[in-house]
Short mmCIF file of C-alpha atoms and ligand atoms in Angstrom, two decimals:
data_model
loop_
_atom_site.label_atom_id
_atom_site.label_comp_id
_atom_site.label_asym_id
_atom_site.label_seq_id
_atom_site.Cartn_x
_atom_site.Cartn_y
_atom_site.Cartn_z
CA MET A 1 42.73 -19.15 89.73
CA SER A 2 39.19 -19.74 88.59
CA ARG A 3 37.28 -22.88 88.85
CA ARG A 4 37.00 -23.67 85.39
CA SER A 5 41.09 -23.41 85.06
CA ALA A 6 41.56 -25.28 88.41
CA ALA A 7 39.34 -28.36 86.42
CA GLU A 8 41.71 -28.12 83.41
CA ASP A 9 44.93 -28.13 85.36
CA LEU A 10 43.34 -31.10 87.53
CA ALA A 11 42.24 -32.85 83.93
CA ARG A 12 45.86 -32.61 82.66
CA GLY A 13 47.37 -33.98 85.47
CA LEU A 14 45.46 -37.13 85.35
CA ARG A 15 47.52 -39.66 84.55
CA VAL A 16 45.78 -40.87 81.23
CA THR A 17 46.92 -44.45 80.19
CA PRO A 18 45.32 -48.05 80.94
CA PHE A 19 44.85 -49.41 84.63
CA VAL A 20 45.55 -52.91 84.19
CA ALA A 21 47.02 -55.56 86.75
CA GLY A 22 47.41 -53.18 89.44
CA ARG A 23 49.90 -50.86 87.02
CA TRP A 24 49.94 -47.90 85.08
CA GLN A 25 50.59 -48.72 81.29
CA PRO A 26 52.78 -46.51 79.35
CA GLU A 27 51.60 -44.07 77.27
CA SER A 28 51.30 -44.77 73.38
CA THR A 29 51.50 -42.16 70.72
CA GLN A 30 49.74 -45.15 68.40
CA ASP A 31 46.37 -46.02 70.01
CA THR A 32 45.01 -42.19 71.39
CA PHE A 33 42.00 -40.46 71.29
CA ASP A 34 41.43 -36.69 72.39
CA VAL A 35 38.97 -35.58 75.17
CA VAL A 36 37.08 -32.40 73.88
CA ASP A 37 35.42 -30.11 76.27
CA PRO A 38 32.03 -29.83 75.00
CA VAL A 39 31.28 -26.11 76.04
CA THR A 40 35.05 -25.07 74.89
CA GLU A 41 35.14 -27.55 72.06
CA ARG A 42 38.44 -27.72 72.98
CA PRO A 43 40.54 -31.02 73.22
CA LEU A 44 41.06 -31.15 76.94
CA VAL A 45 43.55 -34.51 77.26
CA THR A 46 44.69 -37.21 75.09
CA VAL A 47 44.50 -40.71 76.52
CA THR A 48 46.12 -43.63 75.71
CA GLU A 49 43.70 -46.57 74.50
CA ALA A 50 43.81 -49.68 75.78
CA ASP A 51 45.02 -51.98 72.79
CA ALA A 52 44.03 -55.36 72.48
CA ALA A 53 46.87 -57.03 73.99
CA THR A 54 46.12 -54.60 77.09
CA VAL A 55 42.75 -55.74 77.26
CA ASP A 56 44.14 -59.30 77.29
CA LYS A 57 46.25 -58.47 80.13
CA ALA A 58 43.27 -57.05 82.18
CA VAL A 59 41.53 -59.77 81.47
CA VAL A 60 44.23 -62.15 82.66
CA SER A 61 45.08 -59.96 85.64
CA ALA A 62 41.39 -59.84 86.82
CA ARG A 63 40.85 -63.85 86.41
CA ASP A 64 44.10 -64.47 88.30
CA ALA A 65 43.16 -62.20 90.93
CA LEU A 66 40.39 -64.37 91.61
CA ASP A 67 41.71 -68.12 91.24
CA ASP A 68 45.28 -67.09 92.87
CA GLY A 69 45.32 -64.01 94.26
CA GLU A 70 44.44 -62.63 98.12
CA TRP A 71 41.16 -61.25 96.61
CA GLY A 72 39.64 -64.61 95.77
CA ARG A 73 40.45 -65.73 99.56
CA MET A 74 39.64 -62.73 100.91
CA ASP A 75 36.58 -62.67 103.62
CA GLY A 76 33.30 -60.65 102.96
CA ALA A 77 34.31 -58.56 105.33
CA ALA A 78 37.49 -57.49 104.55
CA ARG A 79 36.06 -56.94 101.13
CA GLY A 80 33.56 -54.69 102.96
CA GLN A 81 35.83 -52.69 104.32
CA LEU A 82 38.09 -51.82 101.30
CA LEU A 83 34.84 -50.98 99.57
CA LEU A 84 34.47 -48.29 102.69
CA ALA A 85 37.66 -47.11 102.51
CA PHE A 86 37.58 -46.42 98.41
CA ALA A 87 34.03 -44.70 99.40
CA GLN A 88 35.68 -42.57 101.71
CA LEU A 89 38.27 -41.57 99.30
CA ILE A 90 35.96 -40.82 96.40
CA GLU A 91 34.04 -38.69 98.99
CA ASP A 92 36.62 -36.39 99.79
CA ARG A 93 37.62 -36.35 96.57
CA ALA A 94 33.75 -35.38 95.60
CA GLU A 95 34.93 -31.75 94.40
CA ASP A 96 37.63 -33.05 91.56
CA PHE A 97 35.20 -35.62 90.61
CA ALA A 98 32.54 -32.93 90.03
CA ASP A 99 34.60 -30.61 88.27
CA LEU A 100 35.72 -33.59 86.32
CA GLU A 101 32.38 -34.47 85.16
CA SER A 102 31.66 -30.83 84.23
CA LEU A 103 34.53 -30.71 81.92
CA ASP A 104 34.00 -33.89 80.21
CA VAL A 105 30.23 -33.92 80.19
CA GLY A 106 29.46 -30.42 80.02
CA LYS A 107 26.63 -30.82 83.04
CA PRO A 108 26.61 -27.97 85.67
CA GLY A 109 28.60 -28.59 88.52
CA ILE A 110 25.41 -28.58 91.08
CA GLU A 111 24.17 -31.77 89.65
CA GLY A 112 27.35 -33.52 90.16
CA ARG A 113 27.56 -32.27 93.85
CA VAL A 114 24.15 -33.01 94.21
CA ILE A 115 23.22 -36.11 92.97
CA ASP A 116 26.31 -38.14 91.05
CA LEU A 117 28.84 -37.94 94.05
CA PRO A 118 26.78 -38.61 96.40
CA GLN A 119 25.21 -41.23 94.98
CA THR A 120 28.33 -42.65 93.94
CA VAL A 121 29.51 -42.70 97.47
CA ALA A 122 26.35 -43.77 98.92
CA THR A 123 26.31 -46.45 96.37
CA PHE A 124 29.73 -47.87 97.30
CA ARG A 125 28.86 -47.69 101.05
CA HIS A 126 25.43 -49.65 100.24
CA TYR A 127 27.61 -52.61 98.67
CA ALA A 128 30.15 -52.43 101.56
CA GLY A 129 27.45 -53.31 103.67
CA TRP A 130 26.24 -56.32 101.39
CA ALA A 131 30.11 -57.87 101.18
CA ASP A 132 29.65 -59.94 104.22
CA LYS A 133 26.16 -61.14 103.88
CA LEU A 134 26.08 -63.36 100.63
CA THR A 135 24.84 -66.72 102.20
CA GLY A 136 22.99 -69.62 101.18
CA GLN A 137 20.66 -72.00 102.26
CA SER A 138 20.32 -75.36 103.38
CA ILE A 139 17.65 -77.11 101.78
CA PRO A 140 16.17 -80.16 103.22
CA THR A 141 15.77 -83.20 101.25
CA PRO A 142 14.52 -86.59 101.73
CA GLY A 143 17.77 -88.72 101.00
CA TYR A 144 19.87 -90.73 98.83
CA GLN A 145 19.49 -94.40 98.14
CA GLY A 146 18.59 -94.94 102.06
CA ARG A 147 21.38 -92.26 102.90
CA ARG A 148 20.83 -88.96 104.68
CA THR A 149 21.69 -86.29 102.75
CA LEU A 150 23.14 -82.65 103.31
CA SER A 151 21.89 -80.04 100.32
CA TYR A 152 23.03 -76.58 100.74
CA THR A 153 23.65 -73.66 98.69
CA VAL A 154 26.70 -71.26 98.36
CA ARG A 155 26.36 -67.84 96.53
CA GLN A 156 29.94 -67.55 94.59
CA PRO A 157 31.28 -64.32 92.69
CA VAL A 158 30.08 -64.50 88.98
CA GLY A 159 34.00 -64.00 87.69
CA VAL A 160 35.20 -61.32 85.53
CA VAL A 161 32.88 -58.48 85.23
CA ALA A 162 33.32 -56.42 82.12
CA ALA A 163 31.34 -53.21 82.83
CA ILE A 164 31.11 -50.67 79.92
CA THR A 165 29.69 -47.15 80.87
CA PRO A 166 28.25 -44.29 78.96
CA TRP A 167 28.97 -40.53 78.88
CA ASN A 168 25.86 -39.46 80.53
CA SER A 169 26.77 -40.04 84.72
CA PRO A 170 30.12 -41.98 83.91
CA THR A 171 31.08 -42.02 87.97
CA MET A 172 27.59 -42.74 88.96
CA ILE A 173 26.57 -44.89 86.51
CA GLY A 174 29.91 -47.04 87.31
CA SER A 175 29.55 -47.44 90.87
CA TRP A 176 26.50 -49.30 89.90
CA LYS A 177 28.21 -51.60 87.97
CA VAL A 178 31.57 -51.67 90.24
CA ALA A 179 30.26 -52.00 93.19
CA PRO A 180 28.28 -54.40 93.37
CA ALA A 181 30.63 -56.50 91.39
CA LEU A 182 33.48 -56.04 94.02
CA ALA A 183 31.22 -56.59 97.07
CA ALA A 184 29.94 -59.94 95.24
CA GLY A 185 33.42 -60.81 94.97
CA CYS A 186 34.14 -60.78 91.52
CA THR A 187 37.43 -58.50 89.72
CA VAL A 188 36.30 -55.79 87.15
CA VAL A 189 37.57 -54.40 83.88
CA LEU A 190 35.61 -51.18 83.25
CA LYS A 191 35.84 -49.36 79.94
CA PRO A 192 34.80 -45.72 80.34
CA PRO A 193 32.91 -44.34 77.53
CA GLU A 194 35.26 -42.57 75.15
CA ASP A 195 33.97 -39.05 75.17
CA ALA A 196 33.90 -38.61 78.98
CA PRO A 197 36.67 -41.15 80.40
CA LEU A 198 38.44 -38.68 82.93
CA THR A 199 36.44 -39.46 86.29
CA SER A 200 36.73 -43.31 85.78
CA LEU A 201 40.54 -42.45 85.18
CA LEU A 202 40.46 -40.58 89.15
CA LEU A 203 38.30 -43.79 90.28
CA ALA A 204 41.57 -46.06 89.05
CA GLN A 205 43.76 -43.72 91.01
CA LEU A 206 41.63 -44.04 94.27
CA ALA A 207 41.44 -47.83 94.02
CA GLU A 208 45.25 -47.73 93.69
CA GLU A 209 45.25 -46.04 96.98
CA ALA A 210 42.36 -47.74 98.70
CA GLY A 211 44.65 -51.10 98.03
CA PHE A 212 42.78 -53.22 96.20
CA PRO A 213 45.08 -55.79 94.95
CA ALA A 214 46.23 -56.20 91.87
CA GLY A 215 44.40 -57.02 88.96
CA VAL A 216 40.79 -56.37 90.89
CA PHE A 217 39.60 -53.30 89.68
CA ASN A 218 41.36 -52.37 85.71
CA VAL A 219 40.29 -49.11 83.64
CA VAL A 220 40.64 -50.00 79.97
CA PRO A 221 39.90 -46.38 78.42
CA GLY A 222 39.34 -46.26 74.58
CA ARG A 223 36.86 -46.22 71.93
CA GLY A 224 33.94 -48.70 71.54
CA ALA A 225 34.33 -50.41 68.37
CA THR A 226 37.78 -51.25 69.20
CA THR A 227 38.89 -51.35 73.03
CA GLY A 228 34.81 -51.88 74.00
CA ASN A 229 34.59 -54.48 71.11
CA THR A 230 37.73 -56.31 72.21
CA LEU A 231 36.41 -56.41 75.69
CA VAL A 232 33.35 -58.18 75.12
CA GLU A 233 34.36 -60.58 73.00
CA HIS A 234 37.25 -61.85 75.35
CA PRO A 235 36.82 -65.29 75.93
CA GLY A 236 37.89 -64.64 79.80
CA VAL A 237 35.44 -62.39 80.83
CA ASP A 238 32.47 -64.00 82.74
CA LYS A 239 29.82 -61.50 82.62
CA ILE A 240 29.00 -57.99 80.95
CA SER A 241 27.16 -55.47 82.32
CA PHE A 242 26.54 -52.44 79.92
CA THR A 243 24.58 -49.01 79.72
CA GLY A 244 24.51 -47.28 76.73
CA SER A 245 21.88 -47.10 73.47
CA PRO A 246 19.95 -50.13 72.11
CA GLU A 247 21.98 -50.21 69.12
CA THR A 248 25.24 -51.09 71.05
CA GLY A 249 23.52 -53.33 73.66
CA ARG A 250 22.38 -54.97 70.74
CA ILE A 251 26.37 -55.94 69.87
CA VAL A 252 26.96 -56.68 73.24
CA ALA A 253 24.39 -59.04 73.66
CA ALA A 254 24.88 -61.10 70.47
CA ALA A 255 28.65 -60.98 71.78
CA ALA A 256 27.72 -62.30 75.40
CA ALA A 257 25.13 -64.91 73.81
CA ARG A 258 27.70 -66.57 71.82
CA ASN A 259 29.02 -67.82 74.74
CA PHE A 260 26.08 -67.78 76.80
CA ARG A 261 27.84 -65.55 79.41
CA PRO A 262 25.16 -63.33 81.81
CA THR A 263 24.57 -59.70 80.74
CA THR A 264 22.98 -56.89 82.48
CA LEU A 265 21.87 -54.20 79.85
CA GLU A 266 20.51 -51.03 80.76
CA LEU A 267 19.45 -48.94 77.16
CA GLY A 268 17.66 -45.75 77.89
CA GLY A 269 13.64 -45.00 77.28
CA LYS A 270 11.21 -43.16 76.44
CA SER A 271 9.85 -42.42 79.86
CA PRO A 272 5.88 -41.16 80.53
CA GLN A 273 5.46 -38.23 83.32
CA ILE A 274 1.23 -38.95 83.45
CA VAL A 275 -0.34 -35.67 85.27
CA PHE A 276 -3.58 -36.48 86.08
CA ALA A 277 -6.36 -33.31 86.40
CA ASP A 278 -6.14 -33.84 90.25
CA ALA A 279 -2.32 -33.44 90.79
CA ASP A 280 -0.43 -30.92 92.87
CA LEU A 281 0.10 -28.59 89.73
CA ASP A 282 2.86 -26.79 91.05
CA ALA A 283 5.18 -29.49 91.91
CA ALA A 284 3.75 -31.42 89.11
CA ALA A 285 4.86 -29.09 86.60
CA ALA A 286 8.32 -28.44 88.38
CA GLY A 287 9.25 -32.12 88.41
CA VAL A 288 8.01 -32.62 85.19
CA ALA A 289 10.30 -30.17 84.12
CA LEU A 290 13.63 -31.62 85.76
CA GLY A 291 12.29 -35.11 84.55
CA ILE A 292 12.89 -33.66 81.10
CA PHE A 293 15.60 -31.04 81.53
CA ALA A 294 18.21 -32.31 84.00
CA ASN A 295 21.60 -33.29 82.89
CA GLN A 296 20.50 -31.84 79.02
CA GLY A 297 18.07 -34.20 78.81
CA GLU A 298 20.61 -36.81 78.36
CA VAL A 299 19.73 -39.35 81.05
CA CYS A 300 18.14 -43.06 80.55
CA ALA A 301 15.01 -42.29 82.28
CA ALA A 302 14.48 -38.79 81.12
CA GLY A 303 10.97 -38.33 81.31
CA SER A 304 10.53 -37.24 77.49
CA ARG A 305 7.04 -38.08 77.01
CA ILE A 306 4.53 -36.24 79.07
CA LEU A 307 1.44 -37.19 79.06
CA VAL A 308 -1.36 -34.56 80.59
CA ALA A 309 -5.09 -34.79 81.21
CA ARG A 310 -7.08 -32.94 78.36
CA THR A 311 -9.05 -30.56 81.51
CA ILE A 312 -5.75 -29.13 82.78
CA HIS A 313 -3.53 -29.54 79.28
CA ASP A 314 -3.73 -25.82 78.28
CA GLU A 315 -2.64 -24.67 82.14
CA PHE A 316 0.13 -27.28 82.38
CA VAL A 317 1.75 -26.58 78.90
CA GLU A 318 1.87 -22.82 80.19
CA ARG A 319 3.20 -23.69 83.88
CA LEU A 320 5.82 -25.87 81.83
CA VAL A 321 6.87 -23.40 79.59
CA ALA A 322 7.51 -21.22 82.00
CA HIS A 323 9.88 -23.44 83.69
CA ALA A 324 11.30 -24.00 80.70
CA ALA A 325 12.00 -20.48 80.65
CA LYS A 326 13.55 -19.82 84.12
CA ILE A 327 16.25 -22.59 82.66
CA VAL A 328 19.99 -20.68 82.50
CA LEU A 329 22.09 -22.16 79.96
CA GLY A 330 26.06 -21.89 80.15
CA ASP A 331 29.38 -22.77 81.23
CA PRO A 332 28.54 -25.70 83.85
CA PHE A 333 31.67 -23.63 86.36
CA ASP A 334 29.47 -20.55 86.07
CA ASP A 335 27.47 -19.92 89.44
CA GLY A 336 23.80 -20.26 88.16
CA THR A 337 24.45 -22.22 85.12
CA THR A 338 21.32 -24.73 85.09
CA MET A 339 21.83 -26.43 82.06
CA GLY A 340 24.90 -27.34 80.24
CA ALA A 341 26.12 -28.37 76.84
CA LEU A 342 25.39 -31.69 74.82
CA ILE A 343 28.13 -33.76 74.85
CA ASN A 344 29.70 -33.79 71.26
CA ALA A 345 28.63 -32.06 68.00
CA GLU A 346 26.77 -35.27 66.53
CA GLN A 347 24.65 -35.35 69.31
CA ARG A 348 23.69 -31.75 69.12
CA GLU A 349 22.58 -32.47 65.44
CA ARG A 350 21.08 -35.41 66.38
CA VAL A 351 19.07 -33.60 68.61
CA LEU A 352 17.97 -30.89 66.31
CA ARG A 353 17.46 -33.22 63.68
CA TYR A 354 14.75 -34.70 65.98
CA VAL A 355 13.36 -30.67 66.52
CA GLN A 356 13.10 -30.80 62.89
CA THR A 357 11.28 -33.51 62.41
CA GLY A 358 8.54 -32.84 65.56
CA ARG A 359 7.76 -29.39 63.52
CA ASP A 360 7.24 -31.47 59.98
CA GLU A 361 4.97 -34.02 61.57
CA GLY A 362 2.98 -31.45 62.97
CA ALA A 363 3.61 -31.00 66.42
CA ARG A 364 3.21 -27.24 68.03
CA LEU A 365 6.80 -25.85 69.21
CA VAL A 366 5.98 -23.85 72.24
CA THR A 367 9.47 -22.95 73.51
CA GLY A 368 12.94 -23.64 72.61
CA GLY A 369 14.04 -25.62 69.56
CA GLY A 370 17.33 -23.86 68.85
CA ARG A 371 20.77 -23.36 69.36
CA PRO A 372 21.96 -20.25 70.97
CA GLU A 373 24.47 -18.22 69.50
CA ARG A 374 27.91 -19.09 71.10
CA ARG A 375 30.28 -21.76 71.17
CA GLY A 376 29.72 -25.34 72.61
CA TYR A 377 26.92 -28.13 71.91
CA PHE A 378 24.36 -26.14 73.46
CA VAL A 379 20.44 -26.82 72.46
CA GLU A 380 18.10 -24.80 73.95
CA PRO A 381 15.03 -26.38 76.51
CA THR A 382 12.57 -27.35 73.97
CA LEU A 383 9.11 -28.40 74.54
CA PHE A 384 6.71 -29.70 71.86
CA ALA A 385 3.10 -29.72 72.18
CA ASP A 386 -0.51 -31.18 70.35
CA ALA A 387 1.76 -34.17 69.52
CA SER A 388 0.35 -37.62 68.66
CA PRO A 389 1.53 -40.90 70.26
CA GLU A 390 2.84 -41.95 66.39
CA MET A 391 4.80 -39.15 65.77
CA THR A 392 8.47 -39.83 65.93
CA ILE A 393 9.28 -37.46 68.85
CA ALA A 394 6.75 -39.23 70.96
CA ARG A 395 8.26 -42.88 70.24
CA GLU A 396 12.02 -42.41 69.79
CA GLU A 397 14.66 -41.70 72.11
CA ILE A 398 16.31 -38.45 71.68
CA PHE A 399 18.47 -37.93 74.71
CA GLY A 400 18.52 -34.11 74.90
CA PRO A 401 16.38 -31.30 76.32
CA VAL A 402 13.37 -32.17 74.24
CA GLY A 403 9.71 -33.10 75.83
CA THR A 404 6.93 -34.29 73.71
CA ILE A 405 3.29 -33.13 75.41
CA LEU A 406 0.49 -35.10 74.61
CA ALA A 407 -3.13 -35.04 75.78
CA PHE A 408 -5.59 -37.77 77.04
CA ASP A 409 -8.95 -38.06 78.09
CA ASP A 410 -8.91 -40.51 80.78
CA ASP A 411 -6.76 -43.02 82.75
CA HIS A 412 -7.51 -46.07 80.46
CA GLN A 413 -6.23 -43.98 77.93
CA ALA A 414 -3.22 -42.82 79.53
CA VAL A 415 -1.90 -46.39 80.72
CA ALA A 416 -2.69 -47.03 76.93
CA ILE A 417 -0.53 -44.66 75.47
CA ALA A 418 2.08 -44.83 78.04
CA ASN A 419 2.35 -48.40 77.16
CA ASP A 420 2.42 -48.36 73.33
CA SER A 421 6.31 -47.82 73.44
CA ASN A 422 9.16 -49.82 72.59
CA TYR A 423 10.55 -49.13 75.76
CA ALA A 424 10.08 -49.81 79.28
CA LEU A 425 12.30 -48.25 82.09
CA ALA A 426 10.78 -45.69 84.31
CA ALA A 427 7.47 -44.03 84.37
CA THR A 428 6.10 -40.67 86.94
CA LEU A 429 2.69 -40.25 88.00
CA TRP A 430 1.71 -37.13 89.13
CA THR A 431 -1.89 -37.95 91.12
CA THR A 432 -3.35 -36.89 94.96
CA ASP A 433 -5.80 -39.62 94.50
CA LEU A 434 -4.24 -43.09 96.31
CA SER A 435 -6.23 -45.56 94.74
CA ARG A 436 -5.39 -43.76 91.15
CA ALA A 437 -1.62 -43.99 91.94
CA HIS A 438 -1.18 -47.49 92.75
CA THR A 439 -3.79 -48.79 90.11
CA VAL A 440 -2.27 -47.05 87.16
CA ALA A 441 1.57 -47.91 89.01
CA ALA A 442 0.16 -51.40 88.55
CA ARG A 443 -0.62 -51.22 85.04
CA VAL A 444 1.75 -49.11 83.51
CA ARG A 445 4.80 -50.86 81.94
CA ALA A 446 8.28 -50.25 83.41
CA GLY A 447 10.93 -51.20 85.74
CA ALA A 448 10.63 -48.14 87.92
CA VAL A 449 7.91 -45.87 88.80
CA ALA A 450 7.59 -43.11 91.09
CA VAL A 451 4.20 -41.24 92.35
CA ASN A 452 4.49 -37.72 92.72
CA GLY A 453 8.21 -36.86 92.27
CA TRP A 454 10.82 -37.94 89.43
CA SER A 455 12.48 -41.42 89.76
CA PRO A 456 14.46 -41.17 93.39
CA LEU A 457 18.29 -42.64 92.85
CA ASP A 458 18.98 -44.91 95.69
CA ALA A 459 21.52 -47.62 95.76
CA ARG A 460 18.80 -49.77 97.88
CA LEU A 461 16.04 -49.74 94.96
CA PRO A 462 16.58 -51.94 92.13
CA TRP A 463 16.94 -50.17 88.35
CA GLY A 464 16.50 -51.63 84.97
CA GLY A 465 13.73 -52.14 82.89
CA SER A 466 12.25 -54.09 79.57
CA LYS A 467 11.85 -54.28 75.96
CA LEU A 468 14.29 -52.06 74.27
CA SER A 469 15.24 -50.59 77.63
CA GLY A 470 17.39 -53.54 78.11
CA LEU A 471 17.62 -57.09 80.49
CA GLY A 472 18.19 -57.32 84.09
CA ARG A 473 18.33 -55.06 87.38
CA GLU A 474 21.20 -53.08 88.83
CA LEU A 475 21.37 -52.06 92.20
CA GLY A 476 20.27 -53.20 95.95
CA TRP A 477 19.87 -57.02 96.22
CA ALA A 478 19.01 -57.50 92.47
CA GLY A 479 22.79 -56.15 92.33
CA ILE A 480 24.10 -58.93 94.13
CA GLU A 481 22.26 -61.41 92.45
CA ALA A 482 23.41 -59.91 88.93
CA ASN A 483 27.03 -60.77 90.30
CA THR A 484 26.76 -63.88 91.89
CA GLU A 485 26.03 -67.67 90.93
CA LEU A 486 24.46 -70.32 93.33
CA LYS A 487 26.49 -73.30 93.49
CA THR A 488 24.56 -76.56 95.09
CA ILE A 489 26.24 -78.56 97.29
CA THR A 490 24.84 -81.86 98.55
CA VAL A 491 26.71 -84.30 100.74
CA ILE A 492 25.41 -88.09 100.90
CA LEU A 493 25.95 -88.37 104.93
P1 LIG B 1 26.42 -43.43 72.60
O1 LIG B 1 26.35 -43.82 71.40
O2 LIG B 1 25.57 -42.46 73.11
O3 LIG B 1 27.70 -42.98 72.36
P2 LIG B 1 26.62 -46.10 73.25
O4 LIG B 1 25.92 -47.17 73.59
O5 LIG B 1 27.56 -46.73 71.76
O6 LIG B 1 26.33 -45.17 73.05
O7 LIG B 1 28.19 -46.34 74.13
C1 LIG B 1 28.19 -46.85 75.45
C2 LIG B 1 29.24 -47.05 75.63
O8 LIG B 1 29.27 -48.46 74.71
C3 LIG B 1 30.46 -46.47 75.31
O9 LIG B 1 31.46 -47.03 76.35
C4 LIG B 1 31.32 -46.80 74.31
O10 LIG B 1 32.26 -46.53 74.01
C5 LIG B 1 30.63 -48.54 74.69
N1 LIG B 1 30.54 -49.02 73.15
C6 LIG B 1 30.14 -48.54 71.60
N2 LIG B 1 30.30 -49.62 70.88
C7 LIG B 1 30.38 -50.94 71.60
C8 LIG B 1 30.90 -52.02 70.89
N3 LIG B 1 30.90 -52.35 69.80
N4 LIG B 1 31.25 -53.28 71.60
C9 LIG B 1 31.60 -52.37 73.16
N5 LIG B 1 31.56 -51.56 73.84
C10 LIG B 1 31.33 -50.38 72.39
#
C-alpha cells in the first residue's frame, strides 16, 4: 500500500465528531462539513460540526473540571506528568500526524516530520517543565493600622481557554495554545480549522489515552462563522487564544472586549528579510528562499518582503531565482516534493489575483506566477523584482509562495521600508557586521528578529507581534503569563 493510501485509510478511520466532556459526541447528519484534500480535490472525510449545544457542553464541562473536578485540585507536578505522557503519545504517532497534515494541508511530508511534529512534542515537554514552577512572590509592606502584614501573590489559571487555530500548521500552532494552558492549570476548548481538523481530532484521541480528566481538553470541530463564533461569544470562556487572519481576529477581539476577556491574537505579517551587501550571499539566498517558500508560503512569519542592498540586488535576484527553480511542486507523499498545494481553491485564486495585481502595478515577474497543469490547488513559486514599497504586493499579506523584492540604498532606508508596514511580526537580517546586526535588530519593528537565519522555532522563545500582526505573546514564560492571573493576598497579622 502506498503511503498516500495508508494516510487516507488513517483519515477514514479517525473519530470525526466533537470530543467533549471526555466523550466522543454522536454523529450528526445535519451539521457536517467535508474535509477536502487540496492535492486530489476529493473529500477525505465528513466531520460532525459542534453545534451551539455541543459548544455549550464543552465550555460547561471545562468549567466544571476546574471548579469541581480533580484537575482543579491537581498538583502542578502531576499536571506536568500528564503533559509528558501526552507528549510521548504524540511522538509515538508523529508519522501519523505528519501524514494527516500532508493530506489535510497539502504540505510536503518532510516539513511535518522535521518541523511541525518535533516542535509540537518539544512544546508539550517544555510546558510540562513549567507546570510545577508557577510560583508567586512575597512582598514586604509596612503594615496595616499598626499591625504587621504578610502580602504575597499566587499565580492562578485564567480559567476556560478557547483556542482557535488556523489551517497552515494546525498541530504545531495548536500545541502553542494547548500546552501552556494545561500547564497553567486551565482547561481548553480547541476549535480546529474547518479546512484541516484531522490532527486535532487525533490529538483528542491521545488526550483521552493520556488520561486527562473529563472536560480538561475538548475539541469542537466546525466552521468559523458557526462553531467558532458560538465559542468566542460564550460567556463561560475566560480567555481566547486565536491565530488566523486580521479580519477574523478583529471579530474575535470585539467579542472578547464585550466581557473584557483577555486575548492572545496572532494574525500574520508581511515580514521583511533584509539582505545587506556584506551578507554571506549563499547562506542568505538559501535562507530567504526558505523564508518565503516553506509551507507554500502559507506561514504567518513568511518573509514575503525581500529587501536587498542595491549593490548586490541583481546578483541576489539571480540566486533567488535559481533556488526557486530547484523547488519541486507535487504530491506531498511523493519523494522529492519540496512544495505542496495551497489549502483550497479560494486561496489559490486569491494568490493568483495578487500575482495579477503585481503585474498590473508594474513589478517585474522574475519567476513563476502561474499554476501548473495538474489537479490540485498548486501555485508556482513566484518572485517579483523592481517592486516599490507602495505596491499592493509589498504591503498586503498574500499567504502563498510569492516573494516581493525591493532594493534599498542604505541602512536607514532599509529600516524605513521594513517599518513602513501595517504588520510587525517577524524580520530576518542577513549581514556579517555584528554592529549592524544589533543596531538594525533594535530598530526594526517586529516581535521577533532573526539574524542570519529564518525565525528559529523553539518553545522557549516568545512569539507574537503588534499592529495588525496581533496582540500578546505565546511560548516560553510568556505563554504561562498569558494563561494565568496573579492574585494578591494580604493577611493582617
Ligand atoms: P482563513 O480566512 O485563512 O481561513 P481565519 O482567520 O478565517 O483564516 O480562520 C482562522 C480560524 O478562525 C479558523 O479556525 C476559523 O474557523 C476560525 N474562525 C473564522 N471565523 C470565525 C469567527 N467569526 N469566530 C471565531 N472563529 C472564527
